[in-house]
Amino acid sequence: MQELNFVALNKFCTAWLQKAERVDIGPLEGVFDRFFTLWVVFNRLYEEAGRSLAHSRHHLYAVFVSKRGKKKFTPPPDRISATKGIVVFVGEDRLKVKIFSNDEATIGLKYIHDSILDGILYLHENYETGKPAPEIDQDLATKAISGSVESILILLYQVRCNLFHGQKSFTESQRDLLNGMSAILVQIIACSMEAIGERATHA
């Protein structure tokens, strides 16, 4: 594993966070731009967390480590790092407190939860039928609002996948969803940067 350069990591994340702050979210495209910009930061952080856990042979990455062989610099699985690895690395309780103590993040999470349970929003689909799979979204939303950080991250990751792969339309109806997701991301990023900084200090 390459040694972490926390100064460079912090500089990278800070620059992209400042970029996100400068985005004008009045126009709809600005809402999308801010979410994507924040995701760049989160991606960098959960990749670092995943590399650290894989290096320590955490059980989450057992299959990955066994299959990569001599390719020791192969990046760990993206979805695992974004939804599970970052929780292990930072700590679920720490992330939960950060998210649920912030008004914008909790309002955003409640909007996502209510929209899913009211049938206004769906994120997952049945890959056999191509139709929405509301039962998956409803289960995740219920767990998320009850404090499951992993469920929150799975919802975030699915939104990211839908947008990146063009499975969701670029419409005004996405504004509140993405604003809510961005508010949650800001808290997760802040908490993750703190945790990585502490590990770098004590390394």
Tab-separated table of C-alpha atoms in Angstrom:
chain	number	residue	atom	x	y	z
A	1	MET	CA	0.000	0.000	0.000
A	2	GLN	CA	1.263	3.457	-0.873
A	3	GLU	CA	1.819	5.635	2.185
A	4	LEU	CA	-0.896	8.216	2.735
A	5	ASN	CA	0.116	11.791	2.071
A	6	PHE	CA	-2.457	13.515	4.264
A	7	VAL	CA	-1.303	17.005	3.319
A	8	ALA	CA	-1.945	16.265	-0.354
A	9	LEU	CA	-5.247	14.539	0.451
A	10	ASN	CA	-6.428	17.452	2.576
A	11	LYS	CA	-5.402	19.943	-0.116
A	12	PHE	CA	-7.313	17.966	-2.760
A	13	CYS	CA	-10.469	17.657	-0.651
A	14	THR	CA	-10.409	21.278	0.482
A	15	ALA	CA	-10.071	22.534	-3.096
A	16	TRP	CA	-13.074	20.495	-4.256
A	17	LEU	CA	-15.134	21.480	-1.211
A	18	GLN	CA	-14.459	25.137	-1.954
A	19	LYS	CA	-15.490	24.492	-5.536
A	20	ALA	CA	-18.749	22.976	-4.273
A	21	GLU	CA	-19.396	26.024	-2.093
A	22	ARG	CA	-19.021	28.330	-5.090
A	23	VAL	CA	-21.612	26.487	-7.175
A	24	ASP	CA	-24.771	28.503	-7.800
A	25	ILE	CA	-27.605	26.137	-6.886
A	26	GLY	CA	-30.292	28.484	-8.160
A	27	PRO	CA	-30.322	26.902	-11.612
A	28	LEU	CA	-31.110	23.191	-11.649
A	29	GLU	CA	-27.784	22.333	-13.271
A	30	GLY	CA	-26.057	23.910	-10.272
A	31	VAL	CA	-27.782	21.450	-7.948
A	32	PHE	CA	-26.437	18.593	-10.040
A	33	ASP	CA	-22.983	20.189	-10.235
A	34	ARG	CA	-22.731	20.538	-6.459
A	35	PHE	CA	-23.714	16.908	-5.885
A	36	PHE	CA	-21.169	15.679	-8.442
A	37	THR	CA	-18.460	17.939	-7.006
A	38	LEU	CA	-19.068	16.675	-3.478
A	39	TRP	CA	-19.019	13.117	-4.756
A	40	VAL	CA	-15.475	13.655	-6.082
A	41	VAL	CA	-14.380	14.389	-2.500
A	42	PHE	CA	-16.304	11.477	-1.021
A	43	ASN	CA	-14.910	9.139	-3.672
A	44	ARG	CA	-11.359	10.111	-2.750
A	45	LEU	CA	-12.047	9.518	0.936
A	46	TYR	CA	-13.784	6.170	0.699
A	47	GLU	CA	-11.125	4.944	-1.717
A	48	GLU	CA	-8.488	5.773	0.882
A	49	ALA	CA	-10.531	4.000	3.550
A	50	GLY	CA	-10.925	0.962	1.313
A	51	ARG	CA	-7.205	0.767	0.549
A	52	SER	CA	-6.390	0.952	4.255
A	53	LEU	CA	-8.861	-1.791	5.165
A	54	ALA	CA	-7.777	-4.009	2.285
A	55	HIS	CA	-4.153	-3.568	3.331
A	56	SER	CA	-5.038	-4.691	6.862
A	57	ARG	CA	-6.967	-7.623	5.319
A	58	HIS	CA	-10.305	-6.664	6.830
A	59	HIS	CA	-12.912	-9.355	6.171
A	60	LEU	CA	-14.928	-6.986	3.948
A	61	TYR	CA	-12.134	-7.207	1.402
A	62	ALA	CA	-11.192	-10.878	1.806
A	63	VAL	CA	-12.443	-11.932	-1.637
A	64	PHE	CA	-10.895	-8.876	-3.289
A	65	VAL	CA	-7.506	-9.479	-1.657
A	66	SER	CA	-7.528	-13.161	-2.604
A	67	LYS	CA	-8.289	-12.400	-6.250
A	68	ARG	CA	-5.962	-9.475	-6.908
A	69	GLY	CA	-2.850	-11.624	-6.540
A	70	LYS	CA	0.331	-9.662	-7.212
A	71	LYS	CA	-1.576	-6.588	-8.386
A	72	LYS	CA	-1.337	-5.025	-4.952
A	73	PHE	CA	-2.182	-1.516	-6.158
A	74	THR	CA	-5.529	-2.561	-7.628
A	75	PRO	CA	-8.208	-0.245	-6.191
A	76	PRO	CA	-10.705	-2.001	-3.896
A	77	PRO	CA	-14.349	-2.504	-4.972
A	78	ASP	CA	-16.038	0.880	-5.236
A	79	ARG	CA	-19.482	-0.042	-3.894
A	80	ILE	CA	-18.088	-1.890	-0.888
A	81	SER	CA	-15.821	1.006	0.062
A	82	ALA	CA	-18.567	3.629	-0.417
A	83	THR	CA	-21.254	1.830	1.559
A	84	LYS	CA	-19.451	-0.403	4.054
A	85	GLY	CA	-15.737	0.343	4.154
A	86	ILE	CA	-16.105	4.004	5.063
A	87	VAL	CA	-18.432	3.045	7.931
A	88	VAL	CA	-15.883	0.614	9.358
A	89	PHE	CA	-13.032	3.058	8.867
A	90	VAL	CA	-14.713	6.120	10.385
A	91	GLY	CA	-17.087	4.411	12.815
A	92	GLU	CA	-20.857	4.090	12.516
A	93	ASP	CA	-21.642	5.915	15.754
A	94	ARG	CA	-19.408	8.811	14.799
A	95	LEU	CA	-21.028	9.144	11.374
A	96	LYS	CA	-24.520	8.794	12.825
A	97	VAL	CA	-23.974	11.596	15.327
A	98	LYS	CA	-22.551	13.846	12.609
A	99	ILE	CA	-25.478	13.291	10.254
A	100	PHE	CA	-28.326	13.401	12.759
A	101	SER	CA	-26.992	16.433	14.643
A	102	ASN	CA	-27.137	18.554	11.495
A	103	ASP	CA	-30.500	20.124	10.631
A	104	GLU	CA	-29.978	20.256	6.857
A	105	ALA	CA	-28.865	16.636	6.726
A	106	THR	CA	-31.778	15.375	8.818
A	107	ILE	CA	-34.282	17.402	6.780
A	108	GLY	CA	-32.750	15.982	3.620
A	109	LEU	CA	-32.945	12.443	4.953
A	110	LYS	CA	-36.577	12.904	5.986
A	111	TYR	CA	-37.451	14.179	2.505
A	112	ILE	CA	-35.820	11.140	0.916
A	113	HIS	CA	-37.561	8.786	3.358
A	114	ASP	CA	-40.991	10.363	2.873
A	115	SER	CA	-40.667	10.523	-0.910
A	116	ILE	CA	-39.804	6.839	-1.091
A	117	LEU	CA	-42.559	5.714	1.264
A	118	ASP	CA	-45.115	7.914	-0.516
A	119	GLY	CA	-44.189	6.325	-3.840
A	120	ILE	CA	-42.908	9.593	-5.316
A	121	LEU	CA	-39.312	8.423	-5.590
A	122	TYR	CA	-37.746	5.138	-6.543
A	123	LEU	CA	-34.055	4.347	-6.920
A	124	HIS	CA	-33.725	0.600	-7.410
A	125	GLU	CA	-35.267	-1.514	-10.110
A	126	ASN	CA	-35.944	-5.189	-10.682
A	127	TYR	CA	-33.316	-6.281	-13.187
A	128	GLU	CA	-35.516	-9.094	-14.464
A	129	THR	CA	-38.581	-6.976	-15.194
A	130	GLY	CA	-37.022	-3.516	-15.566
A	131	LYS	CA	-39.695	-2.148	-13.241
A	132	PRO	CA	-39.213	-0.207	-9.990
A	133	ALA	CA	-38.383	-2.242	-6.888
A	134	PRO	CA	-40.064	-0.121	-4.190
A	135	GLU	CA	-39.663	-2.811	-1.539
A	136	ILE	CA	-35.871	-2.400	-1.673
A	137	ASP	CA	-36.058	1.393	-1.433
A	138	GLN	CA	-38.653	1.313	1.348
A	139	ASP	CA	-36.589	-1.102	3.432
A	140	LEU	CA	-33.483	1.065	3.031
A	141	ALA	CA	-35.387	4.291	3.739
A	142	THR	CA	-36.916	2.859	6.919
A	143	LYS	CA	-33.529	1.681	8.167
A	144	ALA	CA	-31.879	4.952	7.172
A	145	ILE	CA	-34.303	7.179	9.074
A	146	SER	CA	-33.847	4.870	12.072
A	147	GLY	CA	-30.103	5.486	12.091
A	148	SER	CA	-28.511	2.911	9.786
A	149	VAL	CA	-25.559	4.729	8.241
A	150	GLU	CA	-24.955	1.900	5.784
A	151	SER	CA	-28.530	2.239	4.507
A	152	ILE	CA	-28.053	5.980	4.064
A	153	LEU	CA	-24.883	5.340	2.089
A	154	ILE	CA	-26.544	2.712	-0.101
A	155	LEU	CA	-29.251	5.225	-1.010
A	156	LEU	CA	-26.599	7.851	-1.761
A	157	TYR	CA	-24.613	5.434	-3.869
A	158	GLN	CA	-27.669	4.367	-5.843
A	159	VAL	CA	-28.531	7.983	-6.628
A	160	ARG	CA	-24.963	8.476	-7.795
A	161	CYS	CA	-25.178	5.379	-10.018
A	162	ASN	CA	-28.517	6.417	-11.516
A	163	LEU	CA	-27.232	9.885	-12.344
A	164	PHE	CA	-23.816	8.836	-13.622
A	165	HIS	CA	-25.276	6.162	-15.865
A	166	GLY	CA	-28.136	8.299	-17.146
A	167	GLN	CA	-30.915	6.274	-15.554
A	168	LYS	CA	-32.591	9.303	-14.006
A	169	SER	CA	-33.811	12.310	-15.924
A	170	PHE	CA	-32.435	15.820	-15.495
A	171	THR	CA	-35.639	17.365	-14.159
A	172	GLU	CA	-36.756	19.898	-11.552
A	173	SER	CA	-38.228	17.063	-9.483
A	174	GLN	CA	-34.655	16.025	-8.643
A	175	ARG	CA	-33.828	19.323	-6.906
A	176	ASP	CA	-34.962	18.478	-3.358
A	177	LEU	CA	-33.542	14.962	-3.584
A	178	LEU	CA	-30.084	16.166	-4.599
A	179	ASN	CA	-30.083	19.048	-2.131
A	180	GLY	CA	-30.893	16.562	0.611
A	181	MET	CA	-28.236	14.135	-0.555
A	182	SER	CA	-25.665	16.924	-0.766
A	183	ALA	CA	-26.413	18.042	2.793
A	184	ILE	CA	-25.819	14.487	4.014
A	185	LEU	CA	-22.636	14.172	1.944
A	186	VAL	CA	-21.176	17.330	3.476
A	187	GLN	CA	-21.454	15.815	6.953
A	188	ILE	CA	-20.075	12.432	5.909
A	189	ILE	CA	-17.128	14.116	4.193
A	190	ALA	CA	-16.333	16.272	7.222
A	191	CYS	CA	-16.452	13.273	9.548
A	192	SER	CA	-14.343	11.138	7.206
A	193	MET	CA	-11.681	13.820	6.814
A	194	GLU	CA	-11.436	14.104	10.589
A	195	ALA	CA	-11.027	10.334	10.987
A	196	ILE	CA	-8.391	10.028	8.264
A	197	GLY	CA	-6.530	13.019	9.702
A	198	GLU	CA	-6.466	11.411	13.146
A	199	ARG	CA	-5.121	8.145	11.733
A	200	ALA	CA	-2.448	9.989	9.792
A	201	THR	CA	-1.387	11.862	12.924
A	202	HIS	CA	-1.030	8.658	14.951
A	203	ALA	CA	0.558	6.615	12.182
